[in-house]
């Protein structure tokens, strides 16, 4: 928003000693500060942002927002400056609310989805349903901004300045409805605190991100922040109560005063009943407020049916007519990299790509695929480097318990030794075939497919690069699968 200025009071801020400032922009990185900017010096995991206040002032910052520790760190630089100083007990929350006021516009209807698995699918299905109902809609998250307006994103839940810039740009492009993913990192760091939500959803809760959160309970508390703090009291909470901690999450929403819409299997306001699978999808029987409905989904896996139910309930919670919503379900398409049919061999064997990168997600994906497979189910799994190491053997175990043949390969090793990561995964699946090169692993997995078999390539889903050290090398599981099938079936020239 170039050219505009706002006073601190217009941004809901009060500076020390009654100082004021005409703010021309916001920054959390001192290198991005320009003349007239408000710089947010936030506490970090390794270094406090107060260390960079001196640099922000040299770049022309006219105001600084930080906590008491940050002000103490930069006391000398601040004493010599005429910049306005705002002290906040929670500078991250202040950043979120300031960014919301600075950029101003948000889509009229916004929802957020949290949970360990399924966030991208649910947010995407919500966007697809809205679009089929005639609304201009987007979803924001792991796959960027998709829908009637598109843009790349670096994080599942962007930091507030980026987030509210994107939301304002979306509005300028006519977007009225937006569904976003709420990651535990984003909630813990208060990135969503300035977003005005109409409803919020909870998918499930299983192990992940213990490299960031101190404990499993801290991880849950971060997720619960969506309902305990961010969701307005009059907004609806759509909760999967048929999963671990689902009832707890519903209780948290209830305690805040949010009306709860429950979703589950054979339980809840919206619940799944019988599912009949076929080679390319499934027919689902479900009830909403006691009334039974039957629809066919062009989606593989029972967990996808659960995601659709949650998405449908969220759209209804935002005011849509239930019957209109249910009539869109047969048109829904799979999310890129989520149980995506990547290729089919001449013998009929299918190759699927899925983003499953937690033990529960691997087990869920394989269990969901099993009913669609007449022959053997083969799985390719790995684990990311510089992430929760405790889940690595559990990833292997989940694959061993649910697949007939397992190949352990590299995911995104990042700065770690790939062989050490594979060794940890192999502790859970000692009989697996170890193939470090991911392309070779995919080729071998596809080569092993007989008539009626299926292969699940787990871990990277929609990603188009593999992170090795500091390099991001081009790599797309679906593309690699397609090439391998073409080569093995003699389709390449």
Short mmCIF file of C-alpha atoms in Angstrom, two decimals:
data_model
loop_
_atom_site.label_atom_id
_atom_site.label_comp_id
_atom_site.label_asym_id
_atom_site.label_seq_id
_atom_site.Cartn_x
_atom_site.Cartn_y
_atom_site.Cartn_z
CA UNK A 1 0.00 0.00 0.00
CA UNK A 2 2.52 2.53 -1.23
CA UNK A 3 1.98 6.18 -0.57
CA UNK A 4 -0.30 5.82 2.43
CA UNK A 5 0.58 6.72 6.00
CA UNK A 6 -1.22 5.98 9.24
CA UNK A 7 -0.64 7.31 12.71
CA UNK A 8 0.12 4.99 15.58
CA UNK A 9 -3.30 5.71 17.07
CA UNK A 10 -4.96 4.68 13.79
CA UNK A 11 -3.09 1.39 14.15
CA UNK A 12 -4.34 0.96 17.71
CA UNK A 13 -0.93 1.68 19.24
CA UNK A 14 0.23 4.03 22.00
CA UNK A 15 3.87 5.03 22.21
CA UNK A 16 5.90 5.89 25.29
CA UNK A 17 6.10 9.55 26.39
CA UNK A 18 3.15 10.46 24.15
CA UNK A 19 5.23 10.31 21.00
CA UNK A 20 3.53 9.79 17.66
CA UNK A 21 4.63 8.97 14.15
CA UNK A 22 3.32 8.86 10.60
CA UNK A 23 3.91 5.24 9.62
CA UNK A 24 4.61 4.52 5.94
CA UNK A 25 5.09 0.75 6.15
CA UNK A 26 5.62 -2.30 8.38
CA UNK A 27 8.58 -4.66 8.68
CA UNK A 28 9.74 -7.54 10.87
CA UNK A 29 13.10 -7.78 9.08
CA UNK A 30 15.43 -4.82 9.63
CA UNK A 31 16.79 -5.27 6.09
CA UNK A 32 13.32 -4.49 4.72
CA UNK A 33 12.88 -1.26 6.70
CA UNK A 34 12.47 1.92 4.67
CA UNK A 35 12.09 5.56 5.61
CA UNK A 36 9.00 6.01 7.78
CA UNK A 37 8.53 2.33 8.67
CA UNK A 38 7.33 0.76 11.90
CA UNK A 39 9.75 -2.01 12.86
CA UNK A 40 8.61 -4.96 14.96
CA UNK A 41 11.45 -6.34 17.10
CA UNK A 42 10.09 -9.74 18.11
CA UNK A 43 11.52 -12.33 20.50
CA UNK A 44 13.05 -15.22 18.55
CA UNK A 45 14.12 -18.78 19.25
CA UNK A 46 17.81 -17.88 18.99
CA UNK A 47 18.14 -14.09 18.82
CA UNK A 48 15.82 -11.37 20.10
CA UNK A 49 14.74 -8.86 17.47
CA UNK A 50 15.87 -6.12 19.84
CA UNK A 51 19.40 -6.77 18.54
CA UNK A 52 18.32 -5.35 15.17
CA UNK A 53 16.60 -2.19 16.38
CA UNK A 54 19.78 -0.18 15.84
CA UNK A 55 19.87 -1.25 12.18
CA UNK A 56 16.20 -0.47 11.68
CA UNK A 57 16.73 3.02 13.04
CA UNK A 58 19.62 3.57 10.63
CA UNK A 59 17.33 2.51 7.78
CA UNK A 60 14.83 5.20 8.71
CA UNK A 61 12.36 3.54 11.08
CA UNK A 62 10.16 6.17 12.78
CA UNK A 63 8.63 3.76 15.28
CA UNK A 64 9.66 0.57 17.06
CA UNK A 65 7.37 -2.01 18.61
CA UNK A 66 8.94 -4.56 20.94
CA UNK A 67 8.66 -6.02 24.43
CA UNK A 68 10.46 -4.88 27.59
CA UNK A 69 13.41 -7.18 26.86
CA UNK A 70 13.82 -5.81 23.36
CA UNK A 71 13.72 -2.23 24.63
CA UNK A 72 16.39 -3.06 27.20
CA UNK A 73 18.64 -4.68 24.59
CA UNK A 74 18.46 -1.58 22.37
CA UNK A 75 18.28 1.00 25.19
CA UNK A 76 21.30 2.94 24.00
CA UNK A 77 20.15 3.16 20.37
CA UNK A 78 16.63 4.12 21.41
CA UNK A 79 17.88 6.79 23.81
CA UNK A 80 19.74 8.50 20.96
CA UNK A 81 16.75 8.29 18.61
CA UNK A 82 13.57 10.34 18.22
CA UNK A 83 11.64 7.27 17.04
CA UNK A 84 8.41 6.44 18.85
CA UNK A 85 8.67 3.37 21.08
CA UNK A 86 5.72 1.04 21.69
CA UNK A 87 6.14 -1.61 24.39
CA UNK A 88 3.85 -4.63 24.17
CA UNK A 89 3.52 -7.62 26.50
CA UNK A 90 2.74 -9.72 23.43
CA UNK A 91 4.47 -8.15 20.42
CA UNK A 92 3.48 -11.01 18.09
CA UNK A 93 -0.20 -10.44 18.75
CA UNK A 94 0.37 -6.69 18.32
CA UNK A 95 2.00 -7.37 14.95
CA UNK A 96 -0.98 -9.43 13.78
CA UNK A 97 -3.55 -6.83 14.79
CA UNK A 98 -1.47 -3.94 13.44
CA UNK A 99 -1.06 -5.69 10.07
CA UNK A 100 -4.82 -6.23 9.91
CA UNK A 101 -5.45 -2.52 10.51
CA UNK A 102 -2.70 -1.45 8.11
CA UNK A 103 -3.95 -3.45 5.12
CA UNK A 104 -7.61 -3.19 6.13
CA UNK A 105 -9.45 -5.46 3.69
CA UNK A 106 -10.21 -9.15 4.23
CA UNK A 107 -12.62 -11.39 2.33
CA UNK A 108 -16.14 -11.14 3.74
CA UNK A 109 -16.26 -14.82 4.67
CA UNK A 110 -13.13 -16.42 6.08
CA UNK A 111 -12.56 -19.78 7.70
CA UNK A 112 -9.48 -21.49 9.14
CA UNK A 113 -8.74 -25.20 9.50
CA UNK A 114 -6.31 -26.73 11.98
CA UNK A 115 -5.26 -30.30 12.78
CA UNK A 116 -2.26 -32.52 12.12
CA UNK A 117 -3.50 -33.96 8.83
CA UNK A 118 -6.11 -32.94 6.29
CA UNK A 119 -5.86 -29.14 6.54
CA UNK A 120 -5.00 -28.65 2.88
CA UNK A 121 -7.69 -31.03 1.66
CA UNK A 122 -10.42 -29.53 3.83
CA UNK A 123 -9.49 -25.94 2.94
CA UNK A 124 -9.39 -26.86 -0.76
CA UNK A 125 -12.73 -28.68 -0.64
CA UNK A 126 -14.29 -25.67 1.14
CA UNK A 127 -12.99 -23.43 -1.65
CA UNK A 128 -14.26 -25.80 -4.35
CA UNK A 129 -17.73 -25.96 -2.77
CA UNK A 130 -17.91 -22.17 -2.53
CA UNK A 131 -16.85 -21.86 -6.16
CA UNK A 132 -19.50 -24.38 -7.25
CA UNK A 133 -22.05 -22.30 -5.30
CA UNK A 134 -21.06 -19.25 -7.35
CA UNK A 135 -18.71 -17.43 -4.98
CA UNK A 136 -15.28 -16.04 -5.89
CA UNK A 137 -13.11 -18.06 -3.54
CA UNK A 138 -9.53 -18.99 -2.67
CA UNK A 139 -7.71 -21.28 -0.27
CA UNK A 140 -4.38 -20.42 1.35
CA UNK A 141 -1.85 -22.84 2.76
CA UNK A 142 0.76 -25.45 1.93
CA UNK A 143 0.05 -25.29 -1.80
CA UNK A 144 0.04 -21.46 -1.90
CA UNK A 145 -3.01 -19.39 -2.83
CA UNK A 146 -5.30 -21.32 -5.17
CA UNK A 147 -8.70 -20.69 -6.71
CA UNK A 148 -10.11 -17.61 -8.43
CA UNK A 149 -6.88 -15.74 -7.65
CA UNK A 150 -3.47 -17.35 -7.27
CA UNK A 151 -0.19 -16.43 -5.59
CA UNK A 152 2.79 -18.29 -4.09
CA UNK A 153 3.32 -18.60 -0.33
CA UNK A 154 6.50 -19.54 1.53
CA UNK A 155 4.74 -20.89 4.62
CA UNK A 156 1.53 -22.80 5.36
CA UNK A 157 0.39 -19.90 7.56
CA UNK A 158 2.28 -16.77 6.44
CA UNK A 159 3.59 -14.19 8.91
CA UNK A 160 1.02 -11.42 9.49
CA UNK A 161 2.38 -8.75 7.15
CA UNK A 162 2.46 -11.17 4.21
CA UNK A 163 -0.86 -12.73 5.21
CA UNK A 164 -2.78 -9.47 5.37
CA UNK A 165 -1.12 -8.15 2.22
CA UNK A 166 -2.33 -11.29 0.42
CA UNK A 167 -5.84 -11.01 1.88
CA UNK A 168 -6.09 -7.35 0.82
CA UNK A 169 -4.86 -8.19 -2.68
CA UNK A 170 -7.41 -11.01 -2.87
CA UNK A 171 -10.20 -8.57 -2.04
CA UNK A 172 -8.94 -6.20 -4.73
CA UNK A 173 -9.35 -9.10 -7.18
CA UNK A 174 -12.96 -9.61 -6.15
CA UNK A 175 -12.47 -12.52 -3.74
CA UNK A 176 -15.30 -12.75 -1.20
CA UNK A 177 -14.58 -16.16 0.38
CA UNK A 178 -11.28 -17.55 1.69
CA UNK A 179 -10.31 -20.77 3.46
CA UNK A 180 -6.92 -20.91 5.15
CA UNK A 181 -4.81 -23.51 6.91
CA UNK A 182 -3.87 -22.76 10.51
CA UNK A 183 -0.59 -24.47 11.35
CA UNK A 184 0.53 -25.02 14.94
CA UNK A 185 3.54 -22.76 14.27
CA UNK A 186 1.29 -20.03 12.92
CA UNK A 187 -1.10 -20.26 15.86
CA UNK A 188 1.70 -20.38 18.42
CA UNK A 189 3.25 -17.27 16.86
CA UNK A 190 -0.11 -15.43 16.75
CA UNK A 191 -0.06 -15.03 12.96
CA UNK A 192 -3.85 -15.42 12.69
CA UNK A 193 -4.83 -13.14 15.57
CA UNK A 194 -5.81 -10.31 13.23
CA UNK A 195 -7.99 -12.43 10.95
CA UNK A 196 -11.79 -12.14 11.29
CA UNK A 197 -13.19 -15.66 11.00
CA UNK A 198 -16.75 -16.77 10.29
CA UNK A 199 -15.99 -20.37 11.28
CA UNK A 200 -13.09 -22.70 12.04
CA UNK A 201 -12.55 -26.45 11.67
CA UNK A 202 -10.56 -29.17 13.46
CA UNK A 203 -9.53 -32.31 11.55
CA UNK A 204 -7.51 -34.53 13.90
CA UNK A 205 -4.56 -34.64 16.27
CA UNK A 206 -1.57 -36.97 15.98
CA UNK A 207 2.21 -36.74 16.46
CA UNK A 208 4.09 -34.10 14.50
CA UNK A 209 6.28 -31.01 14.97
CA UNK A 210 7.84 -32.12 18.26
CA UNK A 211 11.03 -30.55 16.92
CA UNK A 212 9.30 -27.19 17.53
CA UNK A 213 6.87 -27.82 20.38
CA UNK A 214 8.27 -28.79 23.78
CA UNK A 215 5.72 -31.56 24.28
CA UNK A 216 2.65 -33.23 22.81
CA UNK A 217 0.51 -31.13 25.16
CA UNK A 218 2.16 -27.91 23.99
CA UNK A 219 1.42 -28.98 20.42
CA UNK A 220 -2.25 -29.46 21.31
CA UNK A 221 -2.38 -26.12 23.14
CA UNK A 222 -1.06 -24.39 20.03
CA UNK A 223 -3.80 -25.98 17.90
CA UNK A 224 -6.41 -25.16 20.54
CA UNK A 225 -5.46 -21.48 20.28
CA UNK A 226 -7.63 -21.29 17.15
CA UNK A 227 -10.73 -21.93 19.25
CA UNK A 228 -9.62 -20.56 22.62
CA UNK A 229 -8.36 -17.23 21.28
CA UNK A 230 -8.67 -16.53 17.55
CA UNK A 231 -12.22 -17.60 16.69
CA UNK A 232 -14.76 -14.88 17.60
CA UNK A 233 -17.28 -15.85 20.27
CA UNK A 234 -20.21 -15.74 17.84
CA UNK A 235 -18.41 -17.80 15.15
CA UNK A 236 -19.01 -21.52 14.68
CA UNK A 237 -16.54 -24.27 15.53
CA UNK A 238 -16.77 -27.36 13.31
CA UNK A 239 -15.07 -30.19 15.18
CA UNK A 240 -14.29 -33.78 14.27
CA UNK A 241 -15.26 -35.32 17.61
CA UNK A 242 -14.48 -38.85 16.45
CA UNK A 243 -10.70 -38.40 16.76
CA UNK A 244 -8.21 -38.14 19.62
CA UNK A 245 -8.73 -34.86 21.53
CA UNK A 246 -11.74 -33.96 19.38
CA UNK A 247 -14.07 -33.85 22.39
CA UNK A 248 -11.49 -31.75 24.25
CA UNK A 249 -11.35 -29.28 21.38
CA UNK A 250 -15.15 -29.04 21.29
CA UNK A 251 -15.15 -28.31 25.03
CA UNK A 252 -12.63 -25.49 24.51
CA UNK A 253 -14.81 -23.94 21.79
CA UNK A 254 -17.90 -24.32 23.98
CA UNK A 255 -16.15 -22.65 26.90
CA UNK A 256 -15.43 -19.66 24.70
CA UNK A 257 -19.10 -19.49 23.73
CA UNK A 258 -18.72 -20.67 20.13
CA UNK A 259 -21.57 -22.83 18.76
CA UNK A 260 -20.14 -26.27 17.96
CA UNK A 261 -21.04 -28.34 14.89
CA UNK A 262 -19.86 -31.92 15.44
CA UNK A 263 -18.60 -34.21 12.68
CA UNK A 264 -17.66 -37.88 12.88
CA UNK A 265 -18.25 -41.48 11.85
CA UNK A 266 -21.68 -42.65 13.01
CA UNK A 267 -21.71 -39.74 15.46
CA UNK A 268 -22.21 -35.98 15.29
CA UNK A 269 -24.42 -33.41 13.58
CA UNK A 270 -22.76 -34.44 10.29
CA UNK A 271 -21.65 -38.04 10.21
CA UNK A 272 -20.53 -40.67 7.76
CA UNK A 273 -22.27 -44.03 7.56
CA UNK A 274 -21.56 -46.75 5.03
CA UNK A 275 -19.02 -46.29 2.24
CA UNK A 276 -18.98 -48.36 -0.96
CA UNK A 277 -15.67 -48.13 -2.82
CA UNK A 278 -14.92 -48.65 -6.49
CA UNK A 279 -11.83 -48.34 -8.65
CA UNK A 280 -12.06 -44.56 -9.08
CA UNK A 281 -13.99 -43.33 -6.07
CA UNK A 282 -16.60 -44.11 -3.46
CA UNK A 283 -20.30 -43.74 -2.75
CA UNK A 284 -20.97 -42.40 0.73
CA UNK A 285 -24.04 -42.50 2.91
CA UNK A 286 -24.16 -39.70 5.48
CA UNK A 287 -26.58 -37.91 7.75
CA UNK A 288 -26.92 -34.24 8.56
CA UNK A 289 -29.10 -33.36 11.53
CA UNK A 290 -30.73 -36.78 11.29
CA UNK A 291 -31.58 -36.70 7.58
CA UNK A 292 -29.85 -39.25 5.34
CA UNK A 293 -28.12 -38.43 2.05
CA UNK A 294 -26.16 -40.46 -0.53
CA UNK A 295 -23.55 -39.00 -2.88
CA UNK A 296 -20.70 -40.37 -4.99
CA UNK A 297 -17.24 -38.87 -4.52
CA UNK A 298 -14.58 -39.00 -7.20
CA UNK A 299 -12.00 -39.39 -4.44
CA UNK A 300 -9.91 -42.32 -3.21
CA UNK A 301 -9.88 -43.18 0.50
CA UNK A 302 -12.29 -43.04 3.41
CA UNK A 303 -10.28 -40.26 5.05
CA UNK A 304 -11.08 -38.10 2.01
CA UNK A 305 -14.77 -38.70 2.68
CA UNK A 306 -14.16 -37.50 6.25
CA UNK A 307 -12.43 -34.39 4.90
CA UNK A 308 -15.37 -33.72 2.59
CA UNK A 309 -17.85 -34.03 5.47
CA UNK A 310 -15.88 -31.52 7.53
CA UNK A 311 -15.63 -29.15 4.56
CA UNK A 312 -19.36 -29.41 3.84
CA UNK A 313 -20.20 -28.75 7.49
CA UNK A 314 -17.94 -25.67 7.49
CA UNK A 315 -19.61 -24.22 4.39
CA UNK A 316 -23.04 -24.82 5.94
CA UNK A 317 -21.83 -23.20 9.18
CA UNK A 318 -21.01 -20.11 7.11
CA UNK A 319 -24.65 -19.87 5.99
CA UNK A 320 -24.99 -22.00 2.85
CA UNK A 321 -28.06 -24.15 2.25
CA UNK A 322 -27.24 -27.79 3.14
CA UNK A 323 -28.99 -29.27 0.09
CA UNK A 324 -27.11 -26.92 -2.25
CA UNK A 325 -23.84 -27.90 -0.58
CA UNK A 326 -24.53 -31.64 -0.88
CA UNK A 327 -25.27 -31.23 -4.59
CA UNK A 328 -21.72 -29.98 -5.17
CA UNK A 329 -19.96 -32.94 -3.60
CA UNK A 330 -19.95 -35.13 -6.71
CA UNK A 331 -17.97 -32.43 -8.53
CA UNK A 332 -15.10 -32.23 -6.02
CA UNK A 333 -11.66 -33.15 -7.29
CA UNK A 334 -8.64 -34.40 -5.37
CA UNK A 335 -6.12 -31.95 -4.03
CA UNK A 336 -2.78 -31.94 -5.83
CA UNK A 337 -0.46 -34.36 -4.04
CA UNK A 338 -3.21 -35.77 -1.81
CA UNK A 339 -4.06 -39.35 -2.81
CA UNK A 340 -3.45 -38.21 -6.38
CA UNK A 341 -3.57 -40.81 -9.14
CA UNK A 342 -0.22 -40.10 -10.80
CA UNK A 343 0.00 -42.89 -13.35
CA UNK A 344 -1.46 -46.25 -14.39
CA UNK A 345 0.52 -49.16 -15.83
CA UNK A 346 -0.65 -51.06 -18.89
CA UNK A 347 -1.49 -53.99 -16.60
CA UNK A 348 -3.91 -51.77 -14.68
CA UNK A 349 -1.74 -51.21 -11.59
CA UNK A 350 -2.14 -47.70 -10.19
CA UNK A 351 0.43 -45.28 -8.73
CA UNK A 352 -0.69 -42.73 -6.16
CA UNK A 353 1.15 -39.76 -4.63
CA UNK A 354 0.29 -38.51 -1.16
CA UNK A 355 1.71 -35.88 1.19
CA UNK A 356 1.54 -38.28 4.17
CA UNK A 357 4.55 -37.35 6.29
CA UNK A 358 3.50 -38.44 9.78
CA UNK A 359 3.03 -41.97 11.12
CA UNK A 360 -0.73 -41.51 11.40
CA UNK A 361 -0.98 -40.04 7.90
CA UNK A 362 0.97 -42.95 6.38
CA UNK A 363 -1.23 -45.49 8.17
CA UNK A 364 -4.42 -43.62 7.25
CA UNK A 365 -3.45 -43.30 3.58
CA UNK A 366 -2.55 -46.97 3.23
CA UNK A 367 -5.64 -48.15 5.11
CA UNK A 368 -7.82 -45.91 2.95
CA UNK A 369 -6.23 -47.18 -0.27
CA UNK A 370 -6.42 -50.89 0.67
CA UNK A 371 -10.14 -51.40 -0.16
CA UNK A 372 -9.53 -50.07 -3.68
CA UNK A 373 -6.70 -52.57 -4.33
CA UNK A 374 -7.24 -56.16 -5.47
CA UNK A 375 -3.59 -57.23 -5.29
CA UNK A 376 -0.55 -56.09 -3.32
CA UNK A 377 -0.13 -52.65 -1.80
CA UNK A 378 3.42 -51.26 -2.09
CA UNK A 379 4.58 -48.20 -0.13
CA UNK A 380 7.53 -45.86 -0.58
CA UNK A 381 8.32 -43.87 2.58
CA UNK A 382 11.05 -41.67 4.02
CA UNK A 383 11.40 -38.90 6.58
CA UNK A 384 12.54 -35.29 6.46
CA UNK A 385 15.78 -34.07 7.95
CA UNK A 386 15.96 -31.34 10.62
CA UNK A 387 12.47 -32.31 11.78
CA UNK A 388 10.96 -34.42 14.57
CA UNK A 389 13.32 -37.42 14.69
CA UNK A 390 11.15 -39.46 17.07
CA UNK A 391 8.58 -40.14 14.36
CA UNK A 392 11.05 -41.78 11.93
CA UNK A 393 10.83 -45.40 13.16
CA UNK A 394 7.09 -44.87 13.60
CA UNK A 395 6.86 -43.92 9.93
CA UNK A 396 8.50 -47.22 9.01
CA UNK A 397 6.28 -49.14 11.42
CA UNK A 398 3.12 -47.57 9.97
CA UNK A 399 4.17 -48.61 6.48
CA UNK A 400 5.15 -52.13 7.63
CA UNK A 401 1.78 -52.70 9.29
CA UNK A 402 -0.30 -51.55 6.34
CA UNK A 403 1.62 -52.40 3.14
CA UNK A 404 2.73 -55.69 1.59
CA UNK A 405 6.08 -54.32 0.43
CA UNK A 406 7.92 -51.24 1.71
CA UNK A 407 10.74 -49.27 0.10
CA UNK A 408 12.57 -46.78 2.33
CA UNK A 409 14.10 -43.83 0.50
CA UNK A 410 15.15 -40.21 0.99
CA UNK A 411 12.58 -37.47 1.53
CA UNK A 412 14.06 -34.01 2.15
CA UNK A 413 17.25 -34.80 4.10
CA UNK A 414 18.14 -31.12 4.44
CA UNK A 415 21.33 -30.77 6.54
CA UNK A 416 21.28 -34.32 7.93
CA UNK A 417 22.99 -37.47 6.68
CA UNK A 418 20.38 -39.19 4.46
CA UNK A 419 21.68 -42.66 5.38
CA UNK A 420 21.18 -41.91 9.10
CA UNK A 421 17.59 -40.84 8.47
CA UNK A 422 16.88 -43.99 6.48
CA UNK A 423 18.43 -46.11 9.22
CA UNK A 424 16.03 -44.57 11.75
CA UNK A 425 13.03 -45.28 9.51
CA UNK A 426 14.27 -48.86 8.96
CA UNK A 427 14.14 -49.50 12.70
CA UNK A 428 10.38 -49.64 12.26
CA UNK A 429 10.45 -51.73 9.09
CA UNK A 430 13.63 -53.87 9.09
CA UNK A 431 12.47 -56.03 6.17
CA UNK A 432 12.07 -53.07 3.82
CA UNK A 433 14.08 -52.52 0.67
CA UNK A 434 16.44 -49.54 1.15
CA UNK A 435 16.97 -47.37 -1.93
CA UNK A 436 18.47 -43.98 -1.16
CA UNK A 437 17.93 -42.38 -4.57
CA UNK A 438 14.25 -41.37 -4.66
CA UNK A 439 13.94 -41.62 -8.44
CA UNK A 440 15.37 -45.16 -8.38
CA UNK A 441 13.05 -46.07 -5.50
CA UNK A 442 10.02 -44.94 -7.50
CA UNK A 443 11.23 -46.85 -10.57
CA UNK A 444 11.73 -50.03 -8.53
CA UNK A 445 8.36 -49.67 -6.84
CA UNK A 446 6.57 -49.27 -10.16
CA UNK A 447 8.55 -52.12 -11.74
CA UNK A 448 7.30 -54.41 -8.95
CA UNK A 449 3.62 -53.71 -9.73
CA UNK A 450 1.61 -56.61 -11.06
CA UNK A 451 -2.03 -56.64 -12.24
CA UNK A 452 -4.31 -55.46 -9.45
CA UNK A 453 -1.44 -53.96 -7.42
CA UNK A 454 -1.06 -50.34 -6.31
CA UNK A 455 1.84 -48.16 -5.21
CA UNK A 456 1.66 -45.29 -2.73
CA UNK A 457 4.52 -42.78 -2.87
CA UNK A 458 4.30 -41.00 0.48
CA UNK A 459 5.89 -37.90 1.94
CA UNK A 460 6.29 -35.11 -0.60
CA UNK A 461 2.91 -34.88 -2.30
CA UNK A 462 2.63 -31.60 -4.21
CA UNK A 463 6.26 -30.58 -3.69
CA UNK A 464 8.32 -29.92 -6.80
CA UNK A 465 11.76 -29.95 -5.19
CA UNK A 466 13.93 -32.10 -2.96
CA UNK A 467 15.96 -30.32 -0.27
CA UNK A 468 19.47 -31.74 0.03
CA UNK A 469 21.83 -29.64 2.12
CA UNK A 470 21.25 -26.03 1.12
CA UNK A 471 20.10 -26.95 -2.38
CA UNK A 472 16.55 -27.46 -3.66
CA UNK A 473 16.78 -29.84 -6.58
CA UNK A 474 13.86 -30.21 -9.02
CA UNK A 475 11.85 -33.29 -8.11
CA UNK A 476 8.15 -34.05 -8.54
CA UNK A 477 6.88 -37.46 -7.35
CA UNK A 478 3.91 -37.48 -9.74
CA UNK A 479 6.05 -36.48 -12.69
CA UNK A 480 8.70 -39.05 -11.79
CA UNK A 481 6.03 -41.75 -11.52
CA UNK A 482 4.63 -40.86 -14.93
CA UNK A 483 8.07 -41.01 -16.54
CA UNK A 484 8.87 -44.33 -14.86
CA UNK A 485 5.61 -45.91 -16.06
CA UNK A 486 6.21 -44.66 -19.59
CA UNK A 487 9.73 -46.07 -19.58
CA UNK A 488 8.76 -49.45 -18.16
CA UNK A 489 5.76 -49.87 -20.45
CA UNK A 490 7.75 -48.86 -23.53
CA UNK A 491 5.93 -45.59 -24.18
CA UNK A 492 9.07 -43.45 -24.40
CA UNK A 493 10.50 -42.88 -27.86
#
